[in-house]
């Protein structure tokens, strides 16, 4: 009783009122010889433990610091380190451990245990491993608690293999791991999504006679959740029920998360309903997991309904909830919903963060609302919320879709001035913006700047750059970029090859276009309709009308569908190759497929038929033109007129297209009848 009274008196004298606690006198060898100093340390420890605010905590820590220069008894070091670790000052706790060693204090299992707990708290797995080695050499017996703390350090630092290695060392040292130890190792693998190893460790644990508990199963289910293995997660949940192991909110949250990551939002709802039926309370994490399931499944309407349900139940949605709902709207390009959620969020006083704004900006970009995207960045700055690379990339993407290349480049300049690094997505979007805006030179300069700065290019980047080469007529540069992709190990796809083939075709380099088409096939990359159309244009540009028909046959044999462009280009090639029957055949195939080509192709067919004297075929084509309201071109009229000059027939082009039927034309027999009726 007397000791306690003295302690309280000393606390009043040297505790909260003392700015500088009394230090031990210079002739004392240990702090224990000075009762006042010892009581001051105890008082400071209590102040730190009962911290009221950061300023008081900082003052208490500063007052404690001078005692570090004196040797303390191990119990005091243990108290100080335990206190500092509990108030999230593990690194400062380790400085006291270092001070004890410098003063020659022999560490015992308790002091080592405090040091190991500090390493676990600070995720210092290397320090934990070093402590294990030091303990071995010191002669202090290693125990389950010390090893478990070391494994916890590895788990928190995301080092599952190191955690497993320590588990094996623990067993080799004859220290028996317990359920907590194994659960921590399982959790380490769970965080990395290594569900196979996590499950194997749990089964090994059970084979060794240890009973898995709620924490163990929750960790294993979490492993499946991180990899989206929803069926396995639900299997473990059912196994818990069969074994009579208590399930809790954490367990169900992990199972719901597994369903969500797999996009199984319907199953996630069923699991939540089962959870509520068993009387297990749902928390904000539960609802956020359901919200994430809706986001993955693109169920933006349900996401909005869930927020209102939470509000009606008095469970306040947080920043994560709202941000996930906005992301759900973004995935479906529903920018109105995204902005509505953000408005409700701010109205209810929930703070938005960088992730929130980035998702909203991306939603606006997908919805073609580039002005709103730019405004959101301004709103962020006004509210003091920092934009990051993802935010700006979303804004640049919004400008890219609208072809606003000037704004896209301005945003990149803003990033550079603020020290925000542009990444592959940022540059790729800016290059695409320049291409859409007809600024192919700027697009190529952006590619060069990107490569100079060491920003990695991907397939999208190169595809946009090759398209820029096509628009600028730089076919050789397009081919070089395609080769560069191969050299750098960047996968080429149908879009990449199509852009390069189109670049060659535009320049009339049909041989190079054909070589690229064959190289594409040799590399196992499938051509599509657009690819074939690009090669067809190359053939037409190079006067290779025979090859256009061959390519049409290839498309038919390989199941590549021909569209109106395919037929139109090939029909025009037939005119150049003087192949009227093939032109008519192609028009007939188009009609059977329900396709309609443009006036250029129809007029080509009429001209080539008239040139070869195939009047019935020409009239048949004109009949289809009339049915589809396709006019005759001036060149077609002039062609017919020139062919009829030797027949002493005058014509007037103003009369073309006056609704004359081909039946009337046929009644006048051939070209003479055609020209007479056109008059």
XYZ file of C-alpha atoms in Angstrom:
679
model
C 0.000 0.000 0.000
C 2.816 2.390 0.933
C 4.610 1.582 -2.314
C 1.484 2.330 -4.308
C 0.938 5.646 -2.508
C 4.550 6.660 -3.131
C 4.178 5.738 -6.805
C 1.087 7.898 -7.159
C 2.796 10.810 -5.441
C 5.815 10.485 -7.699
C 3.542 10.240 -10.712
C 1.872 13.516 -9.759
C 5.277 15.151 -9.314
C 7.056 13.803 -12.349
C 4.272 12.575 -14.624
C 1.915 14.730 -16.609
C 3.282 17.987 -15.139
C 6.945 17.246 -15.651
C 8.390 18.485 -18.941
C 11.776 16.887 -18.244
C 11.788 13.863 -15.899
C 14.649 13.535 -13.398
C 17.548 11.505 -14.703
C 19.613 9.238 -12.460
C 22.636 10.742 -10.788
C 25.993 10.235 -12.432
C 27.368 7.918 -9.716
C 24.643 5.324 -10.199
C 25.277 2.275 -12.375
C 21.663 1.332 -13.076
C 18.400 3.191 -13.197
C 16.995 0.912 -10.503
C 19.175 2.705 -7.974
C 17.131 5.890 -8.559
C 13.552 5.343 -7.404
C 12.394 8.730 -8.739
C 13.701 8.055 -12.242
C 12.179 4.579 -12.284
C 8.793 5.924 -11.266
C 9.076 8.613 -13.928
C 9.630 5.964 -16.582
C 6.580 4.048 -15.351
C 4.566 7.259 -15.448
C 5.678 8.016 -19.002
C 4.815 4.480 -20.071
C 1.319 4.952 -18.719
C 0.997 8.292 -20.485
C 2.015 6.694 -23.768
C -0.435 3.825 -23.273
C -3.283 6.219 -22.443
C -2.407 8.700 -25.192
C -5.151 11.269 -25.735
C -3.763 12.930 -28.833
C -0.710 12.921 -31.038
C 0.827 15.983 -29.374
C 0.741 14.406 -25.886
C 2.115 11.165 -27.270
C 4.985 12.975 -28.948
C 5.776 14.890 -25.741
C 5.791 11.686 -23.668
C 8.084 9.970 -26.185
C 10.490 12.905 -26.079
C 10.511 12.807 -22.288
C 11.258 9.072 -22.343
C 14.095 9.348 -24.851
C 16.842 10.602 -22.432
C 16.541 7.437 -20.335
C 17.802 5.421 -23.301
C 21.399 6.406 -22.467
C 21.267 4.540 -19.148
C 21.081 0.774 -18.552
C 17.686 -0.448 -17.360
C 16.595 -3.713 -15.874
C 15.141 -6.159 -18.478
C 11.635 -5.760 -17.033
C 11.645 -2.047 -17.845
C 12.851 -2.694 -21.395
C 10.034 -5.224 -21.785
C 7.456 -2.710 -20.514
C 8.751 0.084 -22.745
C 8.936 -2.076 -25.887
C 5.527 -3.627 -25.270
C 3.996 -0.187 -24.816
C 5.608 1.274 -27.944
C 4.581 -1.692 -30.079
C 0.975 -1.417 -28.895
C 0.796 2.260 -29.869
C 2.127 1.491 -33.369
C 5.704 2.565 -32.681
C 7.436 -0.775 -33.369
C 10.531 0.784 -34.905
C 11.024 2.954 -31.825
C 10.554 -0.174 -29.718
C 13.466 -1.790 -31.566
C 15.694 1.200 -30.764
C 15.222 0.344 -27.087
C 16.181 -3.255 -27.809
C 19.323 -1.998 -29.540
C 20.029 0.263 -26.533
C 19.740 -2.709 -24.161
C 22.283 -4.643 -26.226
C 24.637 -1.657 -26.303
C 24.487 -1.483 -22.517
C 25.349 -5.183 -22.313
C 21.940 -6.205 -20.959
C 21.556 -9.942 -21.403
C 18.295 -10.487 -23.265
C 15.946 -13.162 -21.989
C 13.037 -14.867 -23.710
C 10.686 -12.028 -22.735
C 12.908 -9.312 -24.175
C 13.444 -11.317 -27.349
C 9.711 -11.897 -27.517
C 9.074 -8.136 -27.374
C 11.641 -7.553 -30.109
C 10.020 -10.216 -32.267
C 6.563 -8.688 -31.736
C 7.966 -5.319 -32.845
C 9.357 -6.938 -36.017
C 5.982 -8.522 -36.703
C 4.201 -5.204 -36.216
C 6.580 -3.389 -38.577
C 6.526 -6.237 -41.155
C 10.298 -6.584 -40.744
C 10.680 -10.208 -41.796
C 14.427 -9.863 -42.296
C 14.819 -8.520 -38.762
C 12.691 -11.414 -37.481
C 14.937 -13.957 -39.190
C 18.034 -12.288 -37.740
C 16.522 -12.401 -34.261
C 15.936 -16.150 -34.637
C 19.632 -16.594 -35.427
C 20.661 -14.340 -32.512
C 18.470 -16.289 -30.098
C 20.051 -19.551 -31.217
C 23.551 -18.232 -30.519
C 22.551 -16.604 -27.203
C 21.473 -19.870 -25.655
C 17.945 -18.628 -24.947
C 15.391 -21.305 -25.714
C 13.242 -20.678 -28.750
C 9.556 -21.151 -28.102
C 6.274 -21.275 -29.965
C 5.422 -17.632 -29.268
C 8.718 -16.311 -30.645
C 8.495 -18.443 -33.775
C 4.851 -17.547 -34.323
C 5.710 -13.841 -34.090
C 8.511 -14.290 -36.625
C 6.118 -16.097 -38.969
C 3.609 -13.263 -38.443
C 6.259 -10.779 -39.614
C 6.632 -12.781 -42.840
C 2.855 -12.989 -43.243
C 2.385 -9.242 -42.847
C 5.240 -8.550 -45.272
C 3.756 -10.834 -47.928
C 6.550 -13.425 -47.712
C 4.755 -16.802 -47.684
C 7.809 -18.863 -48.590
C 9.792 -17.317 -45.730
C 6.906 -18.093 -43.396
C 6.930 -21.735 -44.524
C 10.699 -21.875 -44.146
C 10.403 -20.680 -40.550
C 7.711 -23.298 -39.908
C 10.107 -26.006 -41.058
C 12.951 -24.516 -38.956
C 10.612 -24.439 -35.983
C 9.896 -28.153 -36.330
C 13.597 -28.887 -36.864
C 14.414 -27.044 -33.603
C 11.939 -29.209 -31.753
C 9.510 -26.371 -31.145
C 5.921 -27.514 -31.577
C 3.795 -25.254 -33.782
C 0.221 -24.718 -32.709
C -2.988 -23.814 -34.482
C -2.123 -20.112 -34.418
C 1.242 -20.815 -36.056
C -0.285 -22.822 -38.879
C -3.117 -20.331 -39.335
C -0.558 -17.552 -39.779
C 1.323 -19.526 -42.446
C -1.957 -20.266 -44.230
C -2.826 -16.559 -44.099
C 0.570 -15.725 -45.638
C -0.182 -17.919 -48.644
C -3.778 -16.678 -48.758
C -2.681 -13.066 -49.225
C -0.676 -14.075 -52.267
C -3.556 -16.048 -53.765
C -1.677 -19.348 -53.364
C -4.746 -21.374 -52.471
C -3.168 -24.733 -53.358
C -0.376 -24.293 -50.816
C -2.746 -22.832 -48.226
C -5.045 -25.850 -48.442
C -2.106 -28.271 -48.384
C -0.708 -26.683 -45.206
C -4.107 -26.920 -43.529
C -4.363 -30.608 -44.412
C -0.800 -31.201 -43.128
C -1.789 -29.493 -39.904
C -4.785 -31.794 -39.489
C -2.677 -34.894 -40.240
C -0.356 -33.879 -37.398
C -3.236 -33.888 -34.962
C -3.845 -30.164 -34.706
C -7.444 -29.023 -34.886
C -8.254 -26.298 -37.405
C -10.423 -23.573 -35.924
C -12.462 -20.667 -37.215
C -9.354 -18.560 -37.847
C -7.675 -21.390 -39.773
C -10.654 -21.981 -42.022
C -11.213 -18.259 -42.532
C -7.608 -17.901 -43.684
C -7.969 -20.852 -46.094
C -11.247 -19.522 -47.480
C -9.540 -16.148 -47.915
C -6.894 -17.894 -50.052
C -9.609 -19.133 -52.385
C -11.247 -15.704 -52.332
C -8.099 -13.925 -53.492
C -7.937 -16.184 -56.543
C -11.667 -16.216 -57.252
C -11.991 -19.951 -56.490
C -15.573 -19.605 -55.319
C -16.556 -23.280 -55.449
C -13.629 -24.352 -53.273
C -14.369 -21.494 -50.846
C -17.981 -22.609 -50.463
C -16.772 -26.204 -50.076
C -14.653 -25.232 -47.057
C -17.566 -23.249 -45.630
C -19.753 -26.361 -45.829
C -16.936 -28.446 -44.303
C -16.891 -26.095 -41.299
C -20.604 -26.624 -40.772
C -20.258 -30.411 -40.974
C -17.420 -30.408 -38.421
C -19.298 -28.080 -36.100
C -16.694 -25.339 -36.378
C -18.168 -21.941 -35.635
C -18.550 -19.668 -38.656
C -18.466 -15.920 -38.180
C -18.746 -12.715 -40.140
C -15.117 -12.913 -41.300
C -15.631 -16.428 -42.651
C -18.707 -15.470 -44.625
C -17.116 -12.262 -45.879
C -14.260 -14.278 -47.381
C -16.699 -16.678 -49.052
C -18.746 -13.791 -50.464
C -15.551 -12.144 -51.693
C -14.600 -15.364 -53.512
C -17.936 -15.355 -55.320
C -17.570 -11.670 -56.122
C -14.128 -11.976 -57.657
C -15.409 -14.761 -59.880
C -18.299 -12.562 -61.024
C -20.837 -14.878 -59.344
C -22.969 -12.140 -57.902
C -26.070 -14.333 -57.685
C -24.197 -16.880 -55.544
C -22.764 -14.082 -53.412
C -26.304 -12.933 -52.594
C -27.293 -16.501 -51.658
C -24.322 -16.792 -49.290
C -25.255 -13.501 -47.638
C -28.853 -14.650 -47.235
C -27.640 -17.890 -45.632
C -25.407 -15.834 -43.341
C -28.342 -13.710 -42.168
C -30.579 -16.771 -41.763
C -28.019 -18.226 -39.327
C -28.067 -15.061 -37.277
C -24.548 -13.996 -38.237
C -24.467 -10.200 -38.503
C -23.399 -8.582 -41.750
C -21.042 -5.630 -41.475
C -19.755 -2.977 -43.841
C -17.181 -5.447 -45.201
C -19.988 -7.869 -46.076
C -21.862 -5.235 -48.032
C -18.687 -4.049 -49.723
C -17.992 -7.640 -50.800
C -21.501 -7.852 -52.283
C -20.929 -4.485 -53.945
C -17.686 -5.795 -55.420
C -19.588 -8.813 -56.772
C -22.042 -6.462 -58.491
C -19.141 -4.442 -59.872
C -17.446 -7.524 -61.339
C -20.715 -8.680 -62.837
C -21.564 -5.283 -64.288
C -24.739 -5.054 -62.181
C -24.722 -1.313 -61.753
C -28.468 -1.087 -61.065
C -28.173 -3.566 -58.199
C -25.162 -1.661 -56.899
C -27.236 1.491 -56.647
C -30.062 -0.415 -54.955
C -27.640 -1.874 -52.418
C -26.496 1.583 -51.339
C -30.084 2.608 -50.681
C -30.705 -0.651 -48.806
C -27.724 0.056 -46.567
C -28.952 3.580 -45.977
C -32.443 2.309 -45.059
C -30.944 -0.181 -42.566
C -28.891 2.535 -40.918
C -25.607 0.958 -42.037
C -23.599 3.860 -43.415
C -21.869 3.194 -46.715
C -18.238 4.287 -46.748
C -15.855 5.526 -49.398
C -15.095 1.980 -50.565
C -18.800 1.229 -50.989
C -19.502 4.291 -53.097
C -16.287 3.963 -55.119
C -17.128 0.354 -55.988
C -20.648 1.356 -57.046
C -19.207 4.064 -59.287
C -16.829 1.494 -60.765
C -19.812 -0.774 -61.489
C -21.393 2.063 -63.471
C -18.063 2.720 -65.200
C -17.772 -0.847 -66.461
C -21.078 -0.447 -68.298
C -20.304 3.072 -69.479
C -23.227 4.430 -67.462
C -21.787 7.836 -66.683
C -25.098 9.251 -65.446
C -25.288 6.578 -62.759
C -21.662 7.162 -61.774
C -22.210 10.877 -61.307
C -25.480 10.287 -59.455
C -23.716 7.989 -56.977
C -20.959 10.536 -56.485
C -23.500 13.291 -55.853
C -25.298 11.155 -53.243
C -21.964 10.303 -51.657
C -20.945 13.926 -51.215
C -24.438 14.917 -50.083
C -24.262 12.353 -47.267
C -20.869 13.600 -46.182
C -18.874 10.566 -47.284
C -15.439 11.721 -48.432
C -14.427 10.922 -51.995
C -10.849 9.921 -52.728
C -8.602 9.495 -55.743
C -10.074 6.083 -56.575
C -13.610 7.520 -56.501
C -12.801 10.322 -58.907
C -10.738 8.094 -61.202
C -13.669 5.688 -61.613
C -16.092 8.568 -62.278
C -13.740 10.117 -64.843
C -13.360 6.769 -66.596
C -17.153 6.381 -66.668
C -17.482 9.792 -68.302
C -14.807 8.830 -70.815
C -16.613 5.662 -71.827
C -19.820 7.631 -72.180
C -18.192 10.209 -74.450
C -18.493 12.922 -71.788
C -14.991 14.351 -72.082
C -15.990 17.782 -70.782
C -17.382 16.264 -67.584
C -14.186 14.240 -67.194
C -12.067 17.392 -67.352
C -14.399 19.123 -64.893
C -13.990 16.281 -62.402
C -10.219 16.778 -62.395
C -10.785 20.450 -61.597
C -13.163 19.457 -58.792
C -10.499 17.166 -57.338
C -7.951 19.960 -57.241
C -10.471 22.325 -55.643
C -11.110 19.791 -52.866
C -7.418 19.089 -52.317
C -7.641 15.492 -53.553
C -4.504 14.431 -55.367
C -4.855 13.025 -58.857
C -2.558 10.159 -59.812
C -1.511 8.368 -62.979
C -4.744 6.372 -63.123
C -6.818 9.551 -62.831
C -5.018 11.360 -65.621
C -4.938 8.256 -67.821
C -8.729 8.043 -67.532
C -9.048 11.724 -68.482
C -6.655 11.346 -71.429
C -8.686 8.316 -72.519
C -11.863 10.404 -72.420
C -10.240 13.032 -74.637
C -8.917 10.313 -76.931
C -12.360 8.863 -77.613
C -13.574 12.334 -78.577
C -10.515 13.050 -80.729
C -9.553 16.012 -78.506
C -5.831 15.628 -79.051
C -4.982 19.143 -77.838
C -6.547 18.469 -74.432
C -4.907 15.038 -74.250
C -1.471 16.602 -74.769
C -2.270 19.367 -72.273
C -3.131 16.783 -69.646
C 0.212 15.053 -70.178
C 1.963 18.391 -69.743
C 0.032 18.931 -66.498
C 1.187 15.518 -65.297
C 4.806 16.370 -66.023
C 4.572 19.734 -64.224
C 3.101 18.013 -61.137
C 5.604 15.179 -61.167
C 2.966 12.549 -61.918
C 4.462 9.847 -64.136
C 2.657 8.964 -67.362
C 2.391 5.235 -67.982
C 1.692 2.986 -70.936
C -2.067 3.597 -70.789
C -1.585 7.375 -70.684
C 0.673 7.497 -73.719
C -1.344 4.943 -75.680
C -4.502 6.998 -75.173
C -2.708 10.215 -76.168
C -1.326 8.569 -79.320
C -4.819 7.341 -80.211
C -6.167 10.864 -79.634
C -3.636 12.281 -82.097
C -4.461 9.593 -84.648
C -8.183 10.335 -84.380
C -7.449 14.023 -84.718
C -5.371 13.499 -87.856
C -2.154 14.439 -86.035
C -0.087 11.457 -87.095
C 3.220 13.309 -86.741
C 2.459 14.180 -83.129
C 1.433 10.581 -82.532
C 4.809 9.301 -83.693
C 6.612 11.949 -81.624
C 4.714 10.739 -78.569
C 5.881 7.200 -79.283
C 9.481 8.411 -79.457
C 9.085 10.373 -76.200
C 7.587 7.325 -74.564
C 10.509 5.135 -75.595
C 13.065 7.783 -74.574
C 11.547 7.975 -71.078
C 11.630 4.208 -70.717
C 7.863 3.811 -70.540
C 7.073 0.309 -71.822
C 5.007 0.041 -74.987
C 2.334 -2.598 -75.384
C 0.214 -3.955 -78.209
C -2.279 -1.080 -77.967
C 0.524 1.497 -78.177
C 2.069 -0.020 -81.276
C -1.302 -0.524 -82.950
C -2.094 3.166 -82.521
C 1.365 4.175 -83.767
C 1.102 1.922 -86.834
C -2.295 3.447 -87.579
C -0.617 6.855 -87.415
C 1.943 5.639 -89.953
C -0.883 4.541 -92.222
C -2.539 7.940 -92.102
C 0.779 9.644 -92.729
C 1.689 7.393 -95.640
C 4.734 5.925 -93.850
C 4.270 2.300 -94.774
C 7.920 1.394 -94.209
C 7.802 2.816 -90.677
C 4.670 0.767 -90.039
C 6.446 -2.425 -91.097
C 9.483 -1.504 -88.980
C 7.298 -0.997 -85.923
C 5.750 -4.408 -86.460
C 9.229 -5.958 -86.582
C 10.193 -3.971 -83.480
C 7.303 -5.537 -81.627
C 8.608 -8.989 -82.461
C 12.126 -8.070 -81.341
C 10.855 -6.705 -78.022
C 8.620 -9.691 -77.361
C 5.418 -7.635 -77.538
C 2.520 -9.745 -78.800
C 1.073 -8.745 -82.159
C -2.606 -9.216 -82.820
C -5.158 -8.886 -85.593
C -5.509 -5.140 -85.097
C -1.756 -4.582 -85.326
C -1.344 -6.552 -88.538
C -4.451 -5.029 -90.075
C -3.121 -1.512 -89.475
C 0.231 -2.410 -91.059
C -1.420 -4.106 -94.072
C -3.634 -1.061 -94.520
C -0.572 1.203 -94.419
C 1.089 -0.833 -97.164
C -2.117 -0.969 -99.185
C -2.596 2.780 -99.042
C 0.895 3.211 -100.488
C 0.207 0.657 -103.238
C 2.700 -1.832 -101.777
C 0.573 -4.879 -102.339
C 3.566 -7.271 -102.171
C 4.413 -6.086 -98.664
C 0.753 -6.246 -97.664
C 0.578 -9.844 -98.910
C 3.780 -10.738 -97.064
C 2.323 -9.358 -93.830
C -0.891 -11.302 -94.403
C 1.086 -14.529 -94.805
C 3.296 -13.714 -91.800
C 0.170 -13.154 -89.777
C -1.106 -16.606 -90.739
C 2.278 -18.236 -90.013
C 2.239 -16.758 -86.501
C -1.182 -18.212 -85.771
C -2.972 -14.855 -85.751
C -6.412 -14.968 -87.315
C -7.376 -12.502 -90.006
C -10.825 -10.966 -89.951
C -13.032 -9.129 -92.423
C -11.250 -5.811 -91.858
C -7.868 -7.437 -92.481
C -9.025 -8.952 -95.745
C -10.555 -5.660 -96.836
C -7.218 -3.948 -96.210
C -5.474 -6.512 -98.418
C -8.190 -6.149 -101.070
C -7.569 -2.402 -101.171
C -3.863 -3.099 -101.566
C -4.602 -5.356 -104.547
C -6.877 -2.765 -106.157
C -4.300 -0.045 -105.605
C -1.676 -2.281 -107.219
C -3.883 -3.351 -110.127
C -4.072 -6.975 -108.944
C -7.721 -7.622 -109.772
C -7.221 -11.390 -110.149
C -5.946 -11.593 -106.588
C -9.069 -9.886 -105.286
C -11.176 -12.766 -106.575
C -8.713 -15.263 -105.112
C -8.926 -13.553 -101.738
C -12.716 -13.679 -101.889
C -12.471 -17.424 -102.438
C -10.034 -17.693 -99.495
C -12.462 -15.838 -97.254
C -15.272 -18.158 -98.249
C -13.175 -21.287 -97.600
C -11.890 -20.085 -94.211
C -15.251 -18.811 -93.001
C -14.294 -15.139 -92.869
C -17.509 -13.226 -93.547
C -17.503 -10.754 -96.433
C -19.209 -7.432 -95.828
C -20.424 -4.658 -98.132
C -16.923 -3.186 -98.312
C -15.460 -6.537 -99.348
C -17.927 -6.897 -102.198
C -17.669 -3.263 -103.216
C -13.873 -3.279 -103.491
C -13.891 -6.543 -105.434
C -16.585 -5.330 -107.856
C -14.510 -2.229 -108.570
C -11.528 -4.503 -109.196
C -13.632 -6.455 -111.710
C -14.180 -3.273 -113.712
C -10.439 -2.689 -113.874
C -9.922 -6.308 -114.901
C -12.708 -6.165 -117.486
C -14.647 -8.949 -115.735
C -18.348 -8.062 -116.066
C -19.718 -11.521 -115.296
C -17.767 -11.705 -112.027
C -19.043 -8.250 -111.118
C -22.632 -9.335 -111.736
C -22.075 -12.583 -109.833
C -20.779 -10.631 -106.826
C -23.781 -8.295 -106.865
C -26.059 -11.311 -106.944
C -24.222 -12.798 -103.926
C -24.585 -9.492 -102.095
C -28.298 -9.478 -102.724
C -28.605 -13.036 -101.400
C -26.747 -12.041 -98.226
C -28.911 -8.982 -97.712
C -25.954 -6.629 -98.149
C -25.942 -3.338 -99.976
C -22.783 -1.862 -101.384
C -22.250 1.761 -102.248
C -23.020 3.560 -105.508
C -19.399 3.290 -106.655
C -19.540 -0.501 -106.891
C -22.920 -0.521 -108.660
C -21.756 2.011 -111.212
C -18.581 0.006 -111.788
C -20.679 -3.044 -112.576
C -22.893 -1.091 -114.997
C -19.890 0.388 -116.798
C -18.038 -2.890 -117.241
C -21.199 -4.640 -118.479
C -21.925 -1.819 -120.938
C -18.339 -1.851 -122.124
C -18.590 -5.552 -123.014
C -22.038 -5.145 -124.592
C -23.818 -7.123 -121.891
C -26.945 -4.981 -121.958
C -29.213 -7.356 -120.084
C -26.695 -7.610 -117.250
C -26.250 -3.833 -117.178
C -30.017 -3.366 -117.069
C -30.320 -5.972 -114.317
C -27.775 -4.081 -112.203
C -29.599 -0.822 -112.895
C -32.829 -2.460 -111.802
C -31.269 -3.289 -108.423
C -29.889 0.236 -108.240
C -33.358 1.633 -108.828
C -34.860 -0.587 -106.143
C -32.239 0.657 -103.675
C -32.462 4.299 -104.813
C -28.833 4.293 -105.952
C -28.144 6.987 -108.608
C -26.011 6.633 -111.707
C -22.708 8.493 -111.536
C -21.700 11.022 -114.169
C -18.860 8.732 -115.198
C -21.333 5.905 -115.834
C -23.554 8.140 -117.947
C -20.585 9.445 -119.918
C -19.399 5.918 -120.505
C -22.758 4.825 -121.888
C -22.988 8.001 -123.946
C -19.554 7.446 -125.479
C -20.397 3.891 -126.413
C -23.562 5.078 -128.148
C -22.018 7.831 -130.251
C -22.010 5.714 -133.371
C -25.771 5.261 -133.166
C -26.784 8.870 -133.911
C -28.504 9.202 -130.558
C -28.512 12.391 -128.506
C -28.644 12.175 -124.721
C -29.392 14.498 -121.876
C -27.802 13.675 -118.494
C -30.469 15.690 -116.693
C -32.979 12.932 -117.434
C -31.039 10.229 -115.593
C -32.851 8.819 -112.607
C -36.428 9.832 -113.594
C -37.903 6.498 -112.528
C -37.628 4.754 -115.916
C -38.043 0.996 -115.521
C -35.630 -1.510 -116.949
C -38.602 -3.180 -118.625
C -39.030 -0.093 -120.811
C -35.319 -0.102 -121.570
C -35.385 -3.749 -122.650
C -38.369 -2.998 -124.930
C -36.138 -0.617 -126.925
C -33.514 -3.337 -127.380
C -29.997 -2.889 -126.035
C -27.942 0.270 -125.791
C -29.990 2.295 -128.279
C -33.064 1.648 -126.209
C -31.132 2.482 -123.031
C -29.996 5.873 -124.331
C -33.370 6.695 -125.852
C -35.148 6.016 -122.584
C -32.533 7.997 -120.639
C -33.304 10.944 -122.880
